[in-house]
XYZ file of C-alpha atoms in Angstrom:
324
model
C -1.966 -17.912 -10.203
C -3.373 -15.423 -12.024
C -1.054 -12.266 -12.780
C -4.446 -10.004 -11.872
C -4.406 -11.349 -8.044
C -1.094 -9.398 -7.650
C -0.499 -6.426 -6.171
C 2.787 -6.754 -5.159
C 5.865 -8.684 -7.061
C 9.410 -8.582 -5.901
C 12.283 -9.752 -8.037
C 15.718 -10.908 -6.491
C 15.665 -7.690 -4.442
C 19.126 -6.729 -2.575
C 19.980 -3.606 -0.438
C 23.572 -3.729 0.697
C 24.204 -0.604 2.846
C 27.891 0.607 2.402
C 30.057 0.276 6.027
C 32.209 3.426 7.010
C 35.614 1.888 7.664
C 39.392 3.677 8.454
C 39.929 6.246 6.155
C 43.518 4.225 5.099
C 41.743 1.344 4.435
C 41.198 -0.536 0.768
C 38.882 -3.187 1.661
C 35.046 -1.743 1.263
C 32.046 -3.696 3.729
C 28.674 -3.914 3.014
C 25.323 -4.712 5.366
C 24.018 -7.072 3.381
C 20.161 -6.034 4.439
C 18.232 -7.936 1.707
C 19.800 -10.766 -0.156
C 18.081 -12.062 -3.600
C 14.758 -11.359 -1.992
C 11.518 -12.626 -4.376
C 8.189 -12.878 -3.115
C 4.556 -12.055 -4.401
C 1.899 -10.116 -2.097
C -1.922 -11.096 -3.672
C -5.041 -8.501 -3.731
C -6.885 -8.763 -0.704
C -4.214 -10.865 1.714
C -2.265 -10.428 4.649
C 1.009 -11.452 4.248
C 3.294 -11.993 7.358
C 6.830 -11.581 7.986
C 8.991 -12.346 10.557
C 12.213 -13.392 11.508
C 14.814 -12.230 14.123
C 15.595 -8.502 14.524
C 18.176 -7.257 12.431
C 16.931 -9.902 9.748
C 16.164 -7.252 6.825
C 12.112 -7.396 7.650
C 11.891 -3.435 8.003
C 14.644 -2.495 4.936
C 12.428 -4.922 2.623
C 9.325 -2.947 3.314
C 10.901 0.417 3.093
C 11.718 -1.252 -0.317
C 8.659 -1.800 -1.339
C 7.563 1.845 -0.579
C 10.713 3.087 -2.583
C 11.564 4.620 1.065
C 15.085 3.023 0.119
C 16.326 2.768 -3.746
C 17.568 -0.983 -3.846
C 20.849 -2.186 -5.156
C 19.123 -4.434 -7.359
C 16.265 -6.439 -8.346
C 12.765 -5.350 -8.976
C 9.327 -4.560 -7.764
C 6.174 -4.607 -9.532
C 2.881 -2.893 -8.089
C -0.145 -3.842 -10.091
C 2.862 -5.183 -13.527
C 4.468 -1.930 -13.271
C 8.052 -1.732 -12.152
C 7.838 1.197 -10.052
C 11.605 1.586 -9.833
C 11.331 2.919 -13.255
C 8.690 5.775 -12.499
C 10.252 9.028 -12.293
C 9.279 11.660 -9.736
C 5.721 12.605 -10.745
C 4.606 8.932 -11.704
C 6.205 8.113 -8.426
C 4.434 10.614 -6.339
C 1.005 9.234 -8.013
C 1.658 6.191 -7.065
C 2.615 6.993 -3.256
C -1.039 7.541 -3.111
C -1.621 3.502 -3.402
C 0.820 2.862 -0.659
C 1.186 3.833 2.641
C 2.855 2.639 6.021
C 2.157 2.430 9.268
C 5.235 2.980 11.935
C 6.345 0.419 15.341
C 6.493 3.663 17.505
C 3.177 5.401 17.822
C 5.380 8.179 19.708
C 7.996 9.116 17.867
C 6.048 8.928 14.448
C 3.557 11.858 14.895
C 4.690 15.587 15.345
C 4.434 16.565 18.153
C 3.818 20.224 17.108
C 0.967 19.376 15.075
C -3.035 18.538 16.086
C -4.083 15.053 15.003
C -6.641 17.030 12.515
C -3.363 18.262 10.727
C -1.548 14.864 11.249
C -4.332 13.133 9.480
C -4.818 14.810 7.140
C -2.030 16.057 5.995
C -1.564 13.483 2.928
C -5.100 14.877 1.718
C -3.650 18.751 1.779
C 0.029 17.318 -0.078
C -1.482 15.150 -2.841
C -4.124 18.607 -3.210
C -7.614 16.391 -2.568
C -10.586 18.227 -1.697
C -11.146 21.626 -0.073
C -10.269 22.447 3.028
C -13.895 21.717 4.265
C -13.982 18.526 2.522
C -10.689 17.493 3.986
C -11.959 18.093 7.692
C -15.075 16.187 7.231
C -12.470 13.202 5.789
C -10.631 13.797 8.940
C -13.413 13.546 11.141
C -14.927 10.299 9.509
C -11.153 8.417 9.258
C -11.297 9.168 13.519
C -14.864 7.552 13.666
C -13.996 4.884 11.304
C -10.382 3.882 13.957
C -12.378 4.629 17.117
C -11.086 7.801 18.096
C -13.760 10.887 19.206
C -14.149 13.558 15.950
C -14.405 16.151 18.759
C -10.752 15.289 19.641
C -9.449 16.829 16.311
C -8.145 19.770 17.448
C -5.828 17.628 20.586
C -2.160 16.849 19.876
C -0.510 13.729 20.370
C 0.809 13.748 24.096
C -3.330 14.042 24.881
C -3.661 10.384 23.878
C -2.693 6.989 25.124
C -0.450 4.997 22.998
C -2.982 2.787 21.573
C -5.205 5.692 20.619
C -1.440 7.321 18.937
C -1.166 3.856 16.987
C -5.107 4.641 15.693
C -3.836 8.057 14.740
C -1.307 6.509 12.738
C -3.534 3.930 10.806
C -5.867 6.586 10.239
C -2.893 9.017 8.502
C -2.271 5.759 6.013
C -6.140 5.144 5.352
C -6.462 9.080 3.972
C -5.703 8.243 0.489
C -7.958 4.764 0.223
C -4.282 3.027 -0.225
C -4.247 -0.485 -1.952
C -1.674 -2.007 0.343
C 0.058 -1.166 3.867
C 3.091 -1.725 5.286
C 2.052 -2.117 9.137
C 6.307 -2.436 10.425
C 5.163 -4.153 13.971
C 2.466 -1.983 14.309
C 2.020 -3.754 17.891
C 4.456 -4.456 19.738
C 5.289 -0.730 21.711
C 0.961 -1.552 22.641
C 0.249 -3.932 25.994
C -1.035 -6.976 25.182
C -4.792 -5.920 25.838
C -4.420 -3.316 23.364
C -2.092 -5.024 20.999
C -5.681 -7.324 20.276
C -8.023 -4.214 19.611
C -5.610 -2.899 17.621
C -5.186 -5.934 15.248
C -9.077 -6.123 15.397
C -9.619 -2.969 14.272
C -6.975 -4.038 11.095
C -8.833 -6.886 10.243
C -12.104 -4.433 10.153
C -10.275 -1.657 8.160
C -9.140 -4.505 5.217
C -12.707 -5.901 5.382
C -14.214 -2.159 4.727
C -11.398 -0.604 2.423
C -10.162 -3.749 0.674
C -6.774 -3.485 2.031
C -3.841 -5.339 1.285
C -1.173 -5.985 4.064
C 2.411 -6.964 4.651
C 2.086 -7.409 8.270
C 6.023 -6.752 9.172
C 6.805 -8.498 13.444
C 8.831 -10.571 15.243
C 5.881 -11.565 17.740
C 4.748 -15.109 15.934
C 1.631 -15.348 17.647
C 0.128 -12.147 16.601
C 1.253 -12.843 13.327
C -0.341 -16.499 13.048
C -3.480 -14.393 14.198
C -3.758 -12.169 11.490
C -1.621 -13.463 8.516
C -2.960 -15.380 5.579
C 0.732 -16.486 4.185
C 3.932 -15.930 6.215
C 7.493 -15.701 5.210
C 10.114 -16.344 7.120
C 13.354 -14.347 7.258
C 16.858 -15.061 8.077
C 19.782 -13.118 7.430
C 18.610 -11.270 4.222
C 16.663 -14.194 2.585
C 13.639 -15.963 2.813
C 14.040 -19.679 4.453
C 10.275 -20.564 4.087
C 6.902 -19.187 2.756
C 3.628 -21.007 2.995
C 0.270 -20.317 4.429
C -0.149 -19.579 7.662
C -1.947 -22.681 8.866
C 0.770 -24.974 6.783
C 3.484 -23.214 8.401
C 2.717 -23.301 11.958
C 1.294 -26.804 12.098
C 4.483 -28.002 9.694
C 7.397 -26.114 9.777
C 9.886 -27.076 7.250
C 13.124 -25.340 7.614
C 14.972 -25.668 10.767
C 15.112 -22.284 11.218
C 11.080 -21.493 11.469
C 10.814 -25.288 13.817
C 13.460 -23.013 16.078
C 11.221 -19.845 16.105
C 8.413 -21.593 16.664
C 9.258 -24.381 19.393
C 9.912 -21.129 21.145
C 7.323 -19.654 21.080
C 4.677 -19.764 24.049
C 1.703 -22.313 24.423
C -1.276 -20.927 25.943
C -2.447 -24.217 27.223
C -0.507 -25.277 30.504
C -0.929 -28.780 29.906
C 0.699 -29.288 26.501
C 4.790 -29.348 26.205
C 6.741 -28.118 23.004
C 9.913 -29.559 22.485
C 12.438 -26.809 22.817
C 15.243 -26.120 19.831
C 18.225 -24.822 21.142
C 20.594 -22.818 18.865
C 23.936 -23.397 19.138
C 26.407 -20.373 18.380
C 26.151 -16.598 17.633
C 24.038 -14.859 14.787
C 26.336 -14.281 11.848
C 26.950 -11.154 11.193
C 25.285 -9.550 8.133
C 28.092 -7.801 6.865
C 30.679 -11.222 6.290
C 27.974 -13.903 5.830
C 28.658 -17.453 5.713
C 28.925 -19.388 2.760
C 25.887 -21.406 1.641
C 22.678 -21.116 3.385
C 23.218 -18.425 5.885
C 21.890 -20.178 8.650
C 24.362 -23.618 8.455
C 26.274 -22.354 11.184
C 23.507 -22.808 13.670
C 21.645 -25.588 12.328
C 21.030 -28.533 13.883
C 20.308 -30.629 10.671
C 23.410 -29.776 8.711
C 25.162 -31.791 6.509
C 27.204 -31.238 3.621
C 26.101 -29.375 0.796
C 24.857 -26.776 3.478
C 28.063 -24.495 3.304
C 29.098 -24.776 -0.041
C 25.692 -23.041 -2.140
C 23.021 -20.833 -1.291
C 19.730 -23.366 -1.397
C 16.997 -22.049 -3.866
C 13.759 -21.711 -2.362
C 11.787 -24.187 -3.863
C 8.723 -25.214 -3.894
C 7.884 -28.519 -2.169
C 4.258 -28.764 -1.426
C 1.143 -26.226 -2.969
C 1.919 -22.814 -2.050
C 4.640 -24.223 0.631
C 7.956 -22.701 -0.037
C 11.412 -23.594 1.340
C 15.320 -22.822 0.728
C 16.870 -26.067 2.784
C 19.053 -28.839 1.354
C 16.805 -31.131 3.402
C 14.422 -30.582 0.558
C 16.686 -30.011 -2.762
Protein backbone atom coordinates (compact mmCIF):
# COMPACT_ATOMS: atom_id res chain seq x y z
CA UNK A 1 0.00 0.00 0.00
CA UNK A 2 1.12 3.11 -0.76
CA UNK A 3 2.47 5.29 2.30
CA UNK A 4 0.36 8.43 0.53
CA UNK A 5 -3.16 6.51 1.15
CA UNK A 6 -2.50 7.02 4.92
CA UNK A 7 -3.82 9.26 7.06
CA UNK A 8 -3.64 7.59 10.08
CA UNK A 9 -0.72 5.05 11.42
CA UNK A 10 -0.61 3.65 14.88
CA UNK A 11 2.43 1.91 16.27
CA UNK A 12 2.20 -0.66 19.24
CA UNK A 13 0.11 1.94 21.09
CA UNK A 14 -0.51 1.23 25.03
CA UNK A 15 -2.37 3.40 27.65
CA UNK A 16 -2.21 1.78 31.05
CA UNK A 17 -4.16 4.04 33.48
CA UNK A 18 -2.55 3.88 37.04
CA UNK A 19 -5.20 2.15 39.85
CA UNK A 20 -5.54 4.08 43.27
CA UNK A 21 -4.92 1.33 45.80
CA UNK A 22 -4.46 1.45 50.03
CA UNK A 23 -2.24 4.01 50.85
CA UNK A 24 0.07 1.05 52.84
CA UNK A 25 0.22 -0.83 49.95
CA UNK A 26 3.57 -1.70 47.64
CA UNK A 27 2.06 -3.44 44.83
CA UNK A 28 1.07 -0.66 41.97
CA UNK A 29 -2.18 -1.79 39.31
CA UNK A 30 -2.64 -0.64 36.08
CA UNK A 31 -5.96 -0.57 33.55
CA UNK A 32 -4.42 -1.91 30.89
CA UNK A 33 -6.78 0.25 28.27
CA UNK A 34 -4.78 -0.31 25.03
CA UNK A 35 -2.37 -3.13 24.71
CA UNK A 36 0.34 -3.09 21.68
CA UNK A 37 -2.33 -1.52 19.55
CA UNK A 38 -1.13 -1.09 15.53
CA UNK A 39 -3.44 -0.33 12.91
CA UNK A 40 -3.50 1.97 9.71
CA UNK A 41 -6.66 4.30 8.86
CA UNK A 42 -6.44 5.07 4.69
CA UNK A 43 -7.56 8.58 3.01
CA UNK A 44 -11.02 8.48 2.20
CA UNK A 45 -12.29 5.16 4.38
CA UNK A 46 -14.40 4.33 7.11
CA UNK A 47 -12.86 2.28 9.42
CA UNK A 48 -14.98 0.40 12.11
CA UNK A 49 -14.39 -0.61 15.52
CA UNK A 50 -16.03 -2.55 17.85
CA UNK A 51 -15.78 -4.84 20.50
CA UNK A 52 -17.41 -5.19 24.00
CA UNK A 53 -17.69 -2.13 26.29
CA UNK A 54 -14.90 -1.56 28.41
CA UNK A 55 -12.68 -3.05 25.48
CA UNK A 56 -10.32 0.17 25.01
CA UNK A 57 -12.47 1.36 21.68
CA UNK A 58 -13.06 5.00 23.18
CA UNK A 59 -9.29 5.40 25.05
CA UNK A 60 -7.75 4.40 21.47
CA UNK A 61 -9.55 7.21 19.77
CA UNK A 62 -8.96 9.75 22.42
CA UNK A 63 -5.41 8.53 21.46
CA UNK A 64 -5.46 9.32 18.29
CA UNK A 65 -6.72 12.92 19.02
CA UNK A 66 -3.82 13.27 21.66
CA UNK A 67 -7.03 13.72 24.09
CA UNK A 68 -4.87 11.14 26.22
CA UNK A 69 -0.80 11.14 26.06
CA UNK A 70 -0.11 7.28 25.60
CA UNK A 71 2.29 5.22 27.58
CA UNK A 72 3.87 4.18 24.54
CA UNK A 73 3.92 3.55 20.96
CA UNK A 74 3.27 5.93 18.18
CA UNK A 75 0.93 7.69 15.87
CA UNK A 76 1.52 9.10 12.59
CA UNK A 77 -1.03 11.61 10.85
CA UNK A 78 -0.14 12.19 7.25
CA UNK A 79 4.17 10.48 8.31
CA UNK A 80 4.33 12.83 11.09
CA UNK A 81 4.49 11.51 14.60
CA UNK A 82 2.30 13.90 16.21
CA UNK A 83 3.36 12.85 19.70
CA UNK A 84 6.42 14.77 18.99
CA UNK A 85 4.68 18.21 18.06
CA UNK A 86 4.87 20.58 20.78
CA UNK A 87 2.01 22.90 21.75
CA UNK A 88 1.70 25.23 18.74
CA UNK A 89 2.40 22.44 16.02
CA UNK A 90 -0.10 20.53 18.04
CA UNK A 91 -2.78 23.10 18.13
CA UNK A 92 -2.31 23.37 14.10
CA UNK A 93 -2.84 20.18 13.73
CA UNK A 94 -6.12 19.90 16.00
CA UNK A 95 -7.53 21.70 13.09
CA UNK A 96 -7.27 18.27 10.88
CA UNK A 97 -8.98 16.31 13.55
CA UNK A 98 -12.00 16.48 15.23
CA UNK A 99 -14.55 14.19 17.20
CA UNK A 100 -17.83 13.68 17.46
CA UNK A 101 -19.31 12.59 21.14
CA UNK A 102 -22.02 9.24 22.08
CA UNK A 103 -24.15 11.78 24.14
CA UNK A 104 -25.66 14.51 22.06
CA UNK A 105 -26.81 15.92 25.64
CA UNK A 106 -24.23 16.16 27.74
CA UNK A 107 -21.68 17.30 24.97
CA UNK A 108 -23.08 20.80 24.11
CA UNK A 109 -23.29 23.72 26.72
CA UNK A 110 -26.06 24.21 27.72
CA UNK A 111 -25.46 27.97 28.34
CA UNK A 112 -24.48 28.59 24.93
CA UNK A 113 -26.75 29.09 21.42
CA UNK A 114 -25.93 26.48 18.80
CA UNK A 115 -24.55 29.65 16.64
CA UNK A 116 -21.81 29.91 19.45
CA UNK A 117 -21.53 26.05 19.82
CA UNK A 118 -20.74 25.79 16.19
CA UNK A 119 -18.78 27.91 15.75
CA UNK A 120 -16.81 28.24 18.33
CA UNK A 121 -13.66 26.26 16.80
CA UNK A 122 -13.79 29.03 13.93
CA UNK A 123 -13.53 32.04 16.76
CA UNK A 124 -10.47 29.72 18.83
CA UNK A 125 -8.29 28.77 15.84
CA UNK A 126 -9.00 32.96 14.83
CA UNK A 127 -10.69 32.09 11.10
CA UNK A 128 -12.60 34.69 9.51
CA UNK A 129 -14.47 37.72 10.87
CA UNK A 130 -17.13 37.60 12.87
CA UNK A 131 -19.49 38.03 9.79
CA UNK A 132 -17.73 35.45 7.93
CA UNK A 133 -17.94 33.05 10.80
CA UNK A 134 -21.88 33.41 11.03
CA UNK A 135 -22.42 32.88 7.43
CA UNK A 136 -20.04 29.45 8.07
CA UNK A 137 -22.40 28.77 10.83
CA UNK A 138 -25.40 29.17 8.96
CA UNK A 139 -24.23 27.03 5.87
CA UNK A 140 -22.63 23.99 8.31
CA UNK A 141 -26.71 23.97 9.74
CA UNK A 142 -27.99 23.76 6.04
CA UNK A 143 -25.35 21.42 5.03
CA UNK A 144 -26.57 18.73 8.55
CA UNK A 145 -30.25 19.58 8.04
CA UNK A 146 -30.88 21.84 10.72
CA UNK A 147 -32.97 25.43 9.97
CA UNK A 148 -30.17 28.59 9.74
CA UNK A 149 -33.02 30.56 11.39
CA UNK A 150 -32.56 28.29 14.47
CA UNK A 151 -29.06 29.82 15.24
CA UNK A 152 -29.82 31.83 17.88
CA UNK A 153 -31.88 28.48 19.96
CA UNK A 154 -29.93 26.56 22.62
CA UNK A 155 -29.69 23.02 22.95
CA UNK A 156 -32.74 21.90 25.19
CA UNK A 157 -34.90 23.53 21.95
CA UNK A 158 -33.90 20.48 19.90
CA UNK A 159 -34.59 16.81 19.75
CA UNK A 160 -31.73 14.55 20.27
CA UNK A 161 -31.15 13.69 16.77
CA UNK A 162 -31.15 17.33 15.72
CA UNK A 163 -28.36 17.75 19.15
CA UNK A 164 -26.28 14.82 17.42
CA UNK A 165 -26.44 17.20 13.94
CA UNK A 166 -25.27 20.03 16.13
CA UNK A 167 -22.46 18.05 17.11
CA UNK A 168 -21.28 16.84 13.58
CA UNK A 169 -21.67 20.22 12.45
CA UNK A 170 -19.14 21.67 15.50
CA UNK A 171 -16.43 18.90 14.00
CA UNK A 172 -17.10 19.86 10.20
CA UNK A 173 -16.10 23.82 11.09
CA UNK A 174 -12.53 23.40 10.39
CA UNK A 175 -12.88 21.08 6.96
CA UNK A 176 -11.13 18.24 9.32
CA UNK A 177 -9.34 15.31 7.44
CA UNK A 178 -10.55 12.58 9.73
CA UNK A 179 -13.30 12.10 12.61
CA UNK A 180 -13.58 10.24 15.44
CA UNK A 181 -17.53 9.58 15.51
CA UNK A 182 -17.28 7.51 19.45
CA UNK A 183 -20.92 5.73 18.82
CA UNK A 184 -22.26 8.64 17.44
CA UNK A 185 -25.69 6.54 17.40
CA UNK A 186 -26.56 4.69 19.78
CA UNK A 187 -28.31 7.45 22.58
CA UNK A 188 -30.61 8.10 18.76
CA UNK A 189 -33.89 5.59 18.18
CA UNK A 190 -33.43 3.42 15.61
CA UNK A 191 -35.37 5.63 12.96
CA UNK A 192 -33.04 8.32 13.60
CA UNK A 193 -29.95 6.33 14.24
CA UNK A 194 -30.38 5.65 9.99
CA UNK A 195 -30.70 9.46 9.01
CA UNK A 196 -28.07 10.14 11.05
CA UNK A 197 -25.56 7.63 9.50
CA UNK A 198 -27.01 8.84 6.09
CA UNK A 199 -26.29 12.13 6.55
CA UNK A 200 -22.35 10.75 7.49
CA UNK A 201 -22.05 8.97 4.48
CA UNK A 202 -23.19 12.42 2.60
CA UNK A 203 -20.83 14.64 4.71
CA UNK A 204 -17.55 12.15 3.69
CA UNK A 205 -18.85 12.13 0.08
CA UNK A 206 -18.92 16.22 0.08
CA UNK A 207 -15.87 17.03 2.47
CA UNK A 208 -13.66 14.01 1.77
CA UNK A 209 -13.80 12.78 5.21
CA UNK A 210 -12.01 10.16 6.79
CA UNK A 211 -13.68 8.10 9.67
CA UNK A 212 -12.97 5.80 12.56
CA UNK A 213 -16.46 4.88 13.16
CA UNK A 214 -16.00 3.89 17.11
CA UNK A 215 -19.67 1.25 18.34
CA UNK A 216 -20.57 -1.70 19.80
CA UNK A 217 -23.87 -1.98 17.58
CA UNK A 218 -22.40 -4.49 14.64
CA UNK A 219 -25.05 -3.88 12.35
CA UNK A 220 -24.73 -0.22 12.02
CA UNK A 221 -21.24 -0.69 11.75
CA UNK A 222 -21.35 -3.40 8.82
CA UNK A 223 -23.60 -0.54 7.28
CA UNK A 224 -21.25 2.07 7.13
CA UNK A 225 -17.67 0.64 7.59
CA UNK A 226 -15.28 -0.11 4.80
CA UNK A 227 -12.66 -2.22 7.15
CA UNK A 228 -13.51 -3.23 10.74
CA UNK A 229 -11.36 -4.13 13.63
CA UNK A 230 -12.24 -6.01 16.21
CA UNK A 231 -11.36 -5.38 19.86
CA UNK A 232 -10.90 -7.45 22.85
CA UNK A 233 -9.39 -6.62 25.98
CA UNK A 234 -6.86 -3.94 24.76
CA UNK A 235 -5.85 -5.62 21.42
CA UNK A 236 -7.01 -6.18 18.15
CA UNK A 237 -8.24 -10.01 17.49
CA UNK A 238 -9.14 -9.39 13.76
CA UNK A 239 -9.10 -6.67 11.00
CA UNK A 240 -10.35 -7.19 7.50
CA UNK A 241 -12.87 -5.60 5.28
CA UNK A 242 -16.08 -5.34 6.17
CA UNK A 243 -17.68 -7.74 3.72
CA UNK A 244 -14.70 -10.45 4.54
CA UNK A 245 -15.37 -10.12 8.08
CA UNK A 246 -18.97 -10.54 8.43
CA UNK A 247 -19.42 -13.26 5.83
CA UNK A 248 -16.03 -15.09 7.41
CA UNK A 249 -15.20 -14.43 10.72
CA UNK A 250 -11.94 -15.77 11.75
CA UNK A 251 -11.26 -15.42 15.36
CA UNK A 252 -13.57 -16.95 17.76
CA UNK A 253 -14.11 -13.98 19.37
CA UNK A 254 -15.75 -11.84 16.26
CA UNK A 255 -17.87 -15.63 15.20
CA UNK A 256 -19.20 -14.91 19.07
CA UNK A 257 -20.13 -11.20 18.41
CA UNK A 258 -21.53 -11.88 15.44
CA UNK A 259 -23.68 -15.22 15.86
CA UNK A 260 -25.25 -12.79 18.24
CA UNK A 261 -26.14 -10.49 16.57
CA UNK A 262 -29.83 -10.16 15.10
CA UNK A 263 -31.07 -11.47 11.61
CA UNK A 264 -33.57 -9.39 10.03
CA UNK A 265 -35.02 -12.21 8.07
CA UNK A 266 -37.40 -14.46 10.29
CA UNK A 267 -36.81 -17.41 8.35
CA UNK A 268 -33.04 -17.86 8.55
CA UNK A 269 -31.37 -19.35 11.99
CA UNK A 270 -27.75 -18.36 13.24
CA UNK A 271 -26.12 -20.74 15.26
CA UNK A 272 -25.70 -19.20 18.65
CA UNK A 273 -21.97 -19.06 20.48
CA UNK A 274 -22.25 -19.19 23.97
CA UNK A 275 -19.40 -17.81 26.16
CA UNK A 276 -18.49 -19.60 28.91
CA UNK A 277 -17.08 -17.60 32.04
CA UNK A 278 -16.64 -13.92 33.11
CA UNK A 279 -14.77 -11.06 31.14
CA UNK A 280 -11.25 -10.84 32.50
CA UNK A 281 -10.58 -8.09 34.09
CA UNK A 282 -8.34 -5.48 32.39
CA UNK A 283 -6.28 -4.67 35.15
CA UNK A 284 -4.70 -8.64 35.86
CA UNK A 285 -5.06 -10.03 32.30
CA UNK A 286 -4.55 -13.50 31.44
CA UNK A 287 -1.60 -14.85 30.02
CA UNK A 288 -1.49 -15.40 26.25
CA UNK A 289 -4.23 -14.27 24.10
CA UNK A 290 -6.52 -12.45 26.38
CA UNK A 291 -9.49 -14.06 25.34
CA UNK A 292 -8.30 -18.07 26.05
CA UNK A 293 -10.28 -18.09 29.01
CA UNK A 294 -13.53 -17.94 27.16
CA UNK A 295 -12.78 -19.57 24.04
CA UNK A 296 -14.31 -22.32 22.78
CA UNK A 297 -11.44 -23.40 20.37
CA UNK A 298 -8.58 -23.40 22.83
CA UNK A 299 -5.83 -25.49 22.89
CA UNK A 300 -2.44 -25.22 24.03
CA UNK A 301 -0.25 -22.61 22.99
CA UNK A 302 -3.32 -20.26 23.74
CA UNK A 303 -2.17 -19.30 27.39
CA UNK A 304 1.34 -19.35 27.19
CA UNK A 305 2.07 -16.15 24.31
CA UNK A 306 0.26 -13.31 23.13
CA UNK A 307 -0.64 -14.42 19.23
CA UNK A 308 0.69 -11.79 16.66
CA UNK A 309 -1.84 -10.57 14.43
CA UNK A 310 -0.99 -11.85 11.28
CA UNK A 311 -1.95 -11.67 8.20
CA UNK A 312 -3.70 -14.70 6.66
CA UNK A 313 -5.62 -13.74 3.63
CA UNK A 314 -5.35 -10.01 1.49
CA UNK A 315 -6.11 -7.33 3.81
CA UNK A 316 -7.64 -10.09 6.39
CA UNK A 317 -5.95 -9.78 9.68
CA UNK A 318 -6.03 -12.09 12.73
CA UNK A 319 -4.16 -12.70 16.25
CA UNK A 320 -5.41 -16.59 16.90
CA UNK A 321 -3.20 -19.67 17.26
CA UNK A 322 -5.78 -21.31 14.99
CA UNK A 323 -3.94 -19.44 12.31
CA UNK A 324 -0.08 -19.15 13.52
Amino acid sequence: MNKNDLLVEVKNLRKFFPVRTHFLSREKLFVQAVNNVSLTIKRGETLGLVGESGCGKSTLGRLILRLEEPTAGEIYFEGENILQFKAERLRQMRRQMQIIFQDPYSSLNPRKTVGSIIGEPLVIHKIGTKKEQEERVRYLMEVVGLRPEHINRYPHEFSGGQRQRIGIARALALNPKLIIADEPVSALDVSIQAQVLNLLEDLQDEFHLTYLFIAHDLSVVEHISDRVAVMHLGRIAELAKSGDLYSNPKHPYTQALLSANPIPDPTLARKRVILQGEVPSPINPPPGCNFHTRCPQRFEPCDKAVPELKEIEPDHWVACYLYN
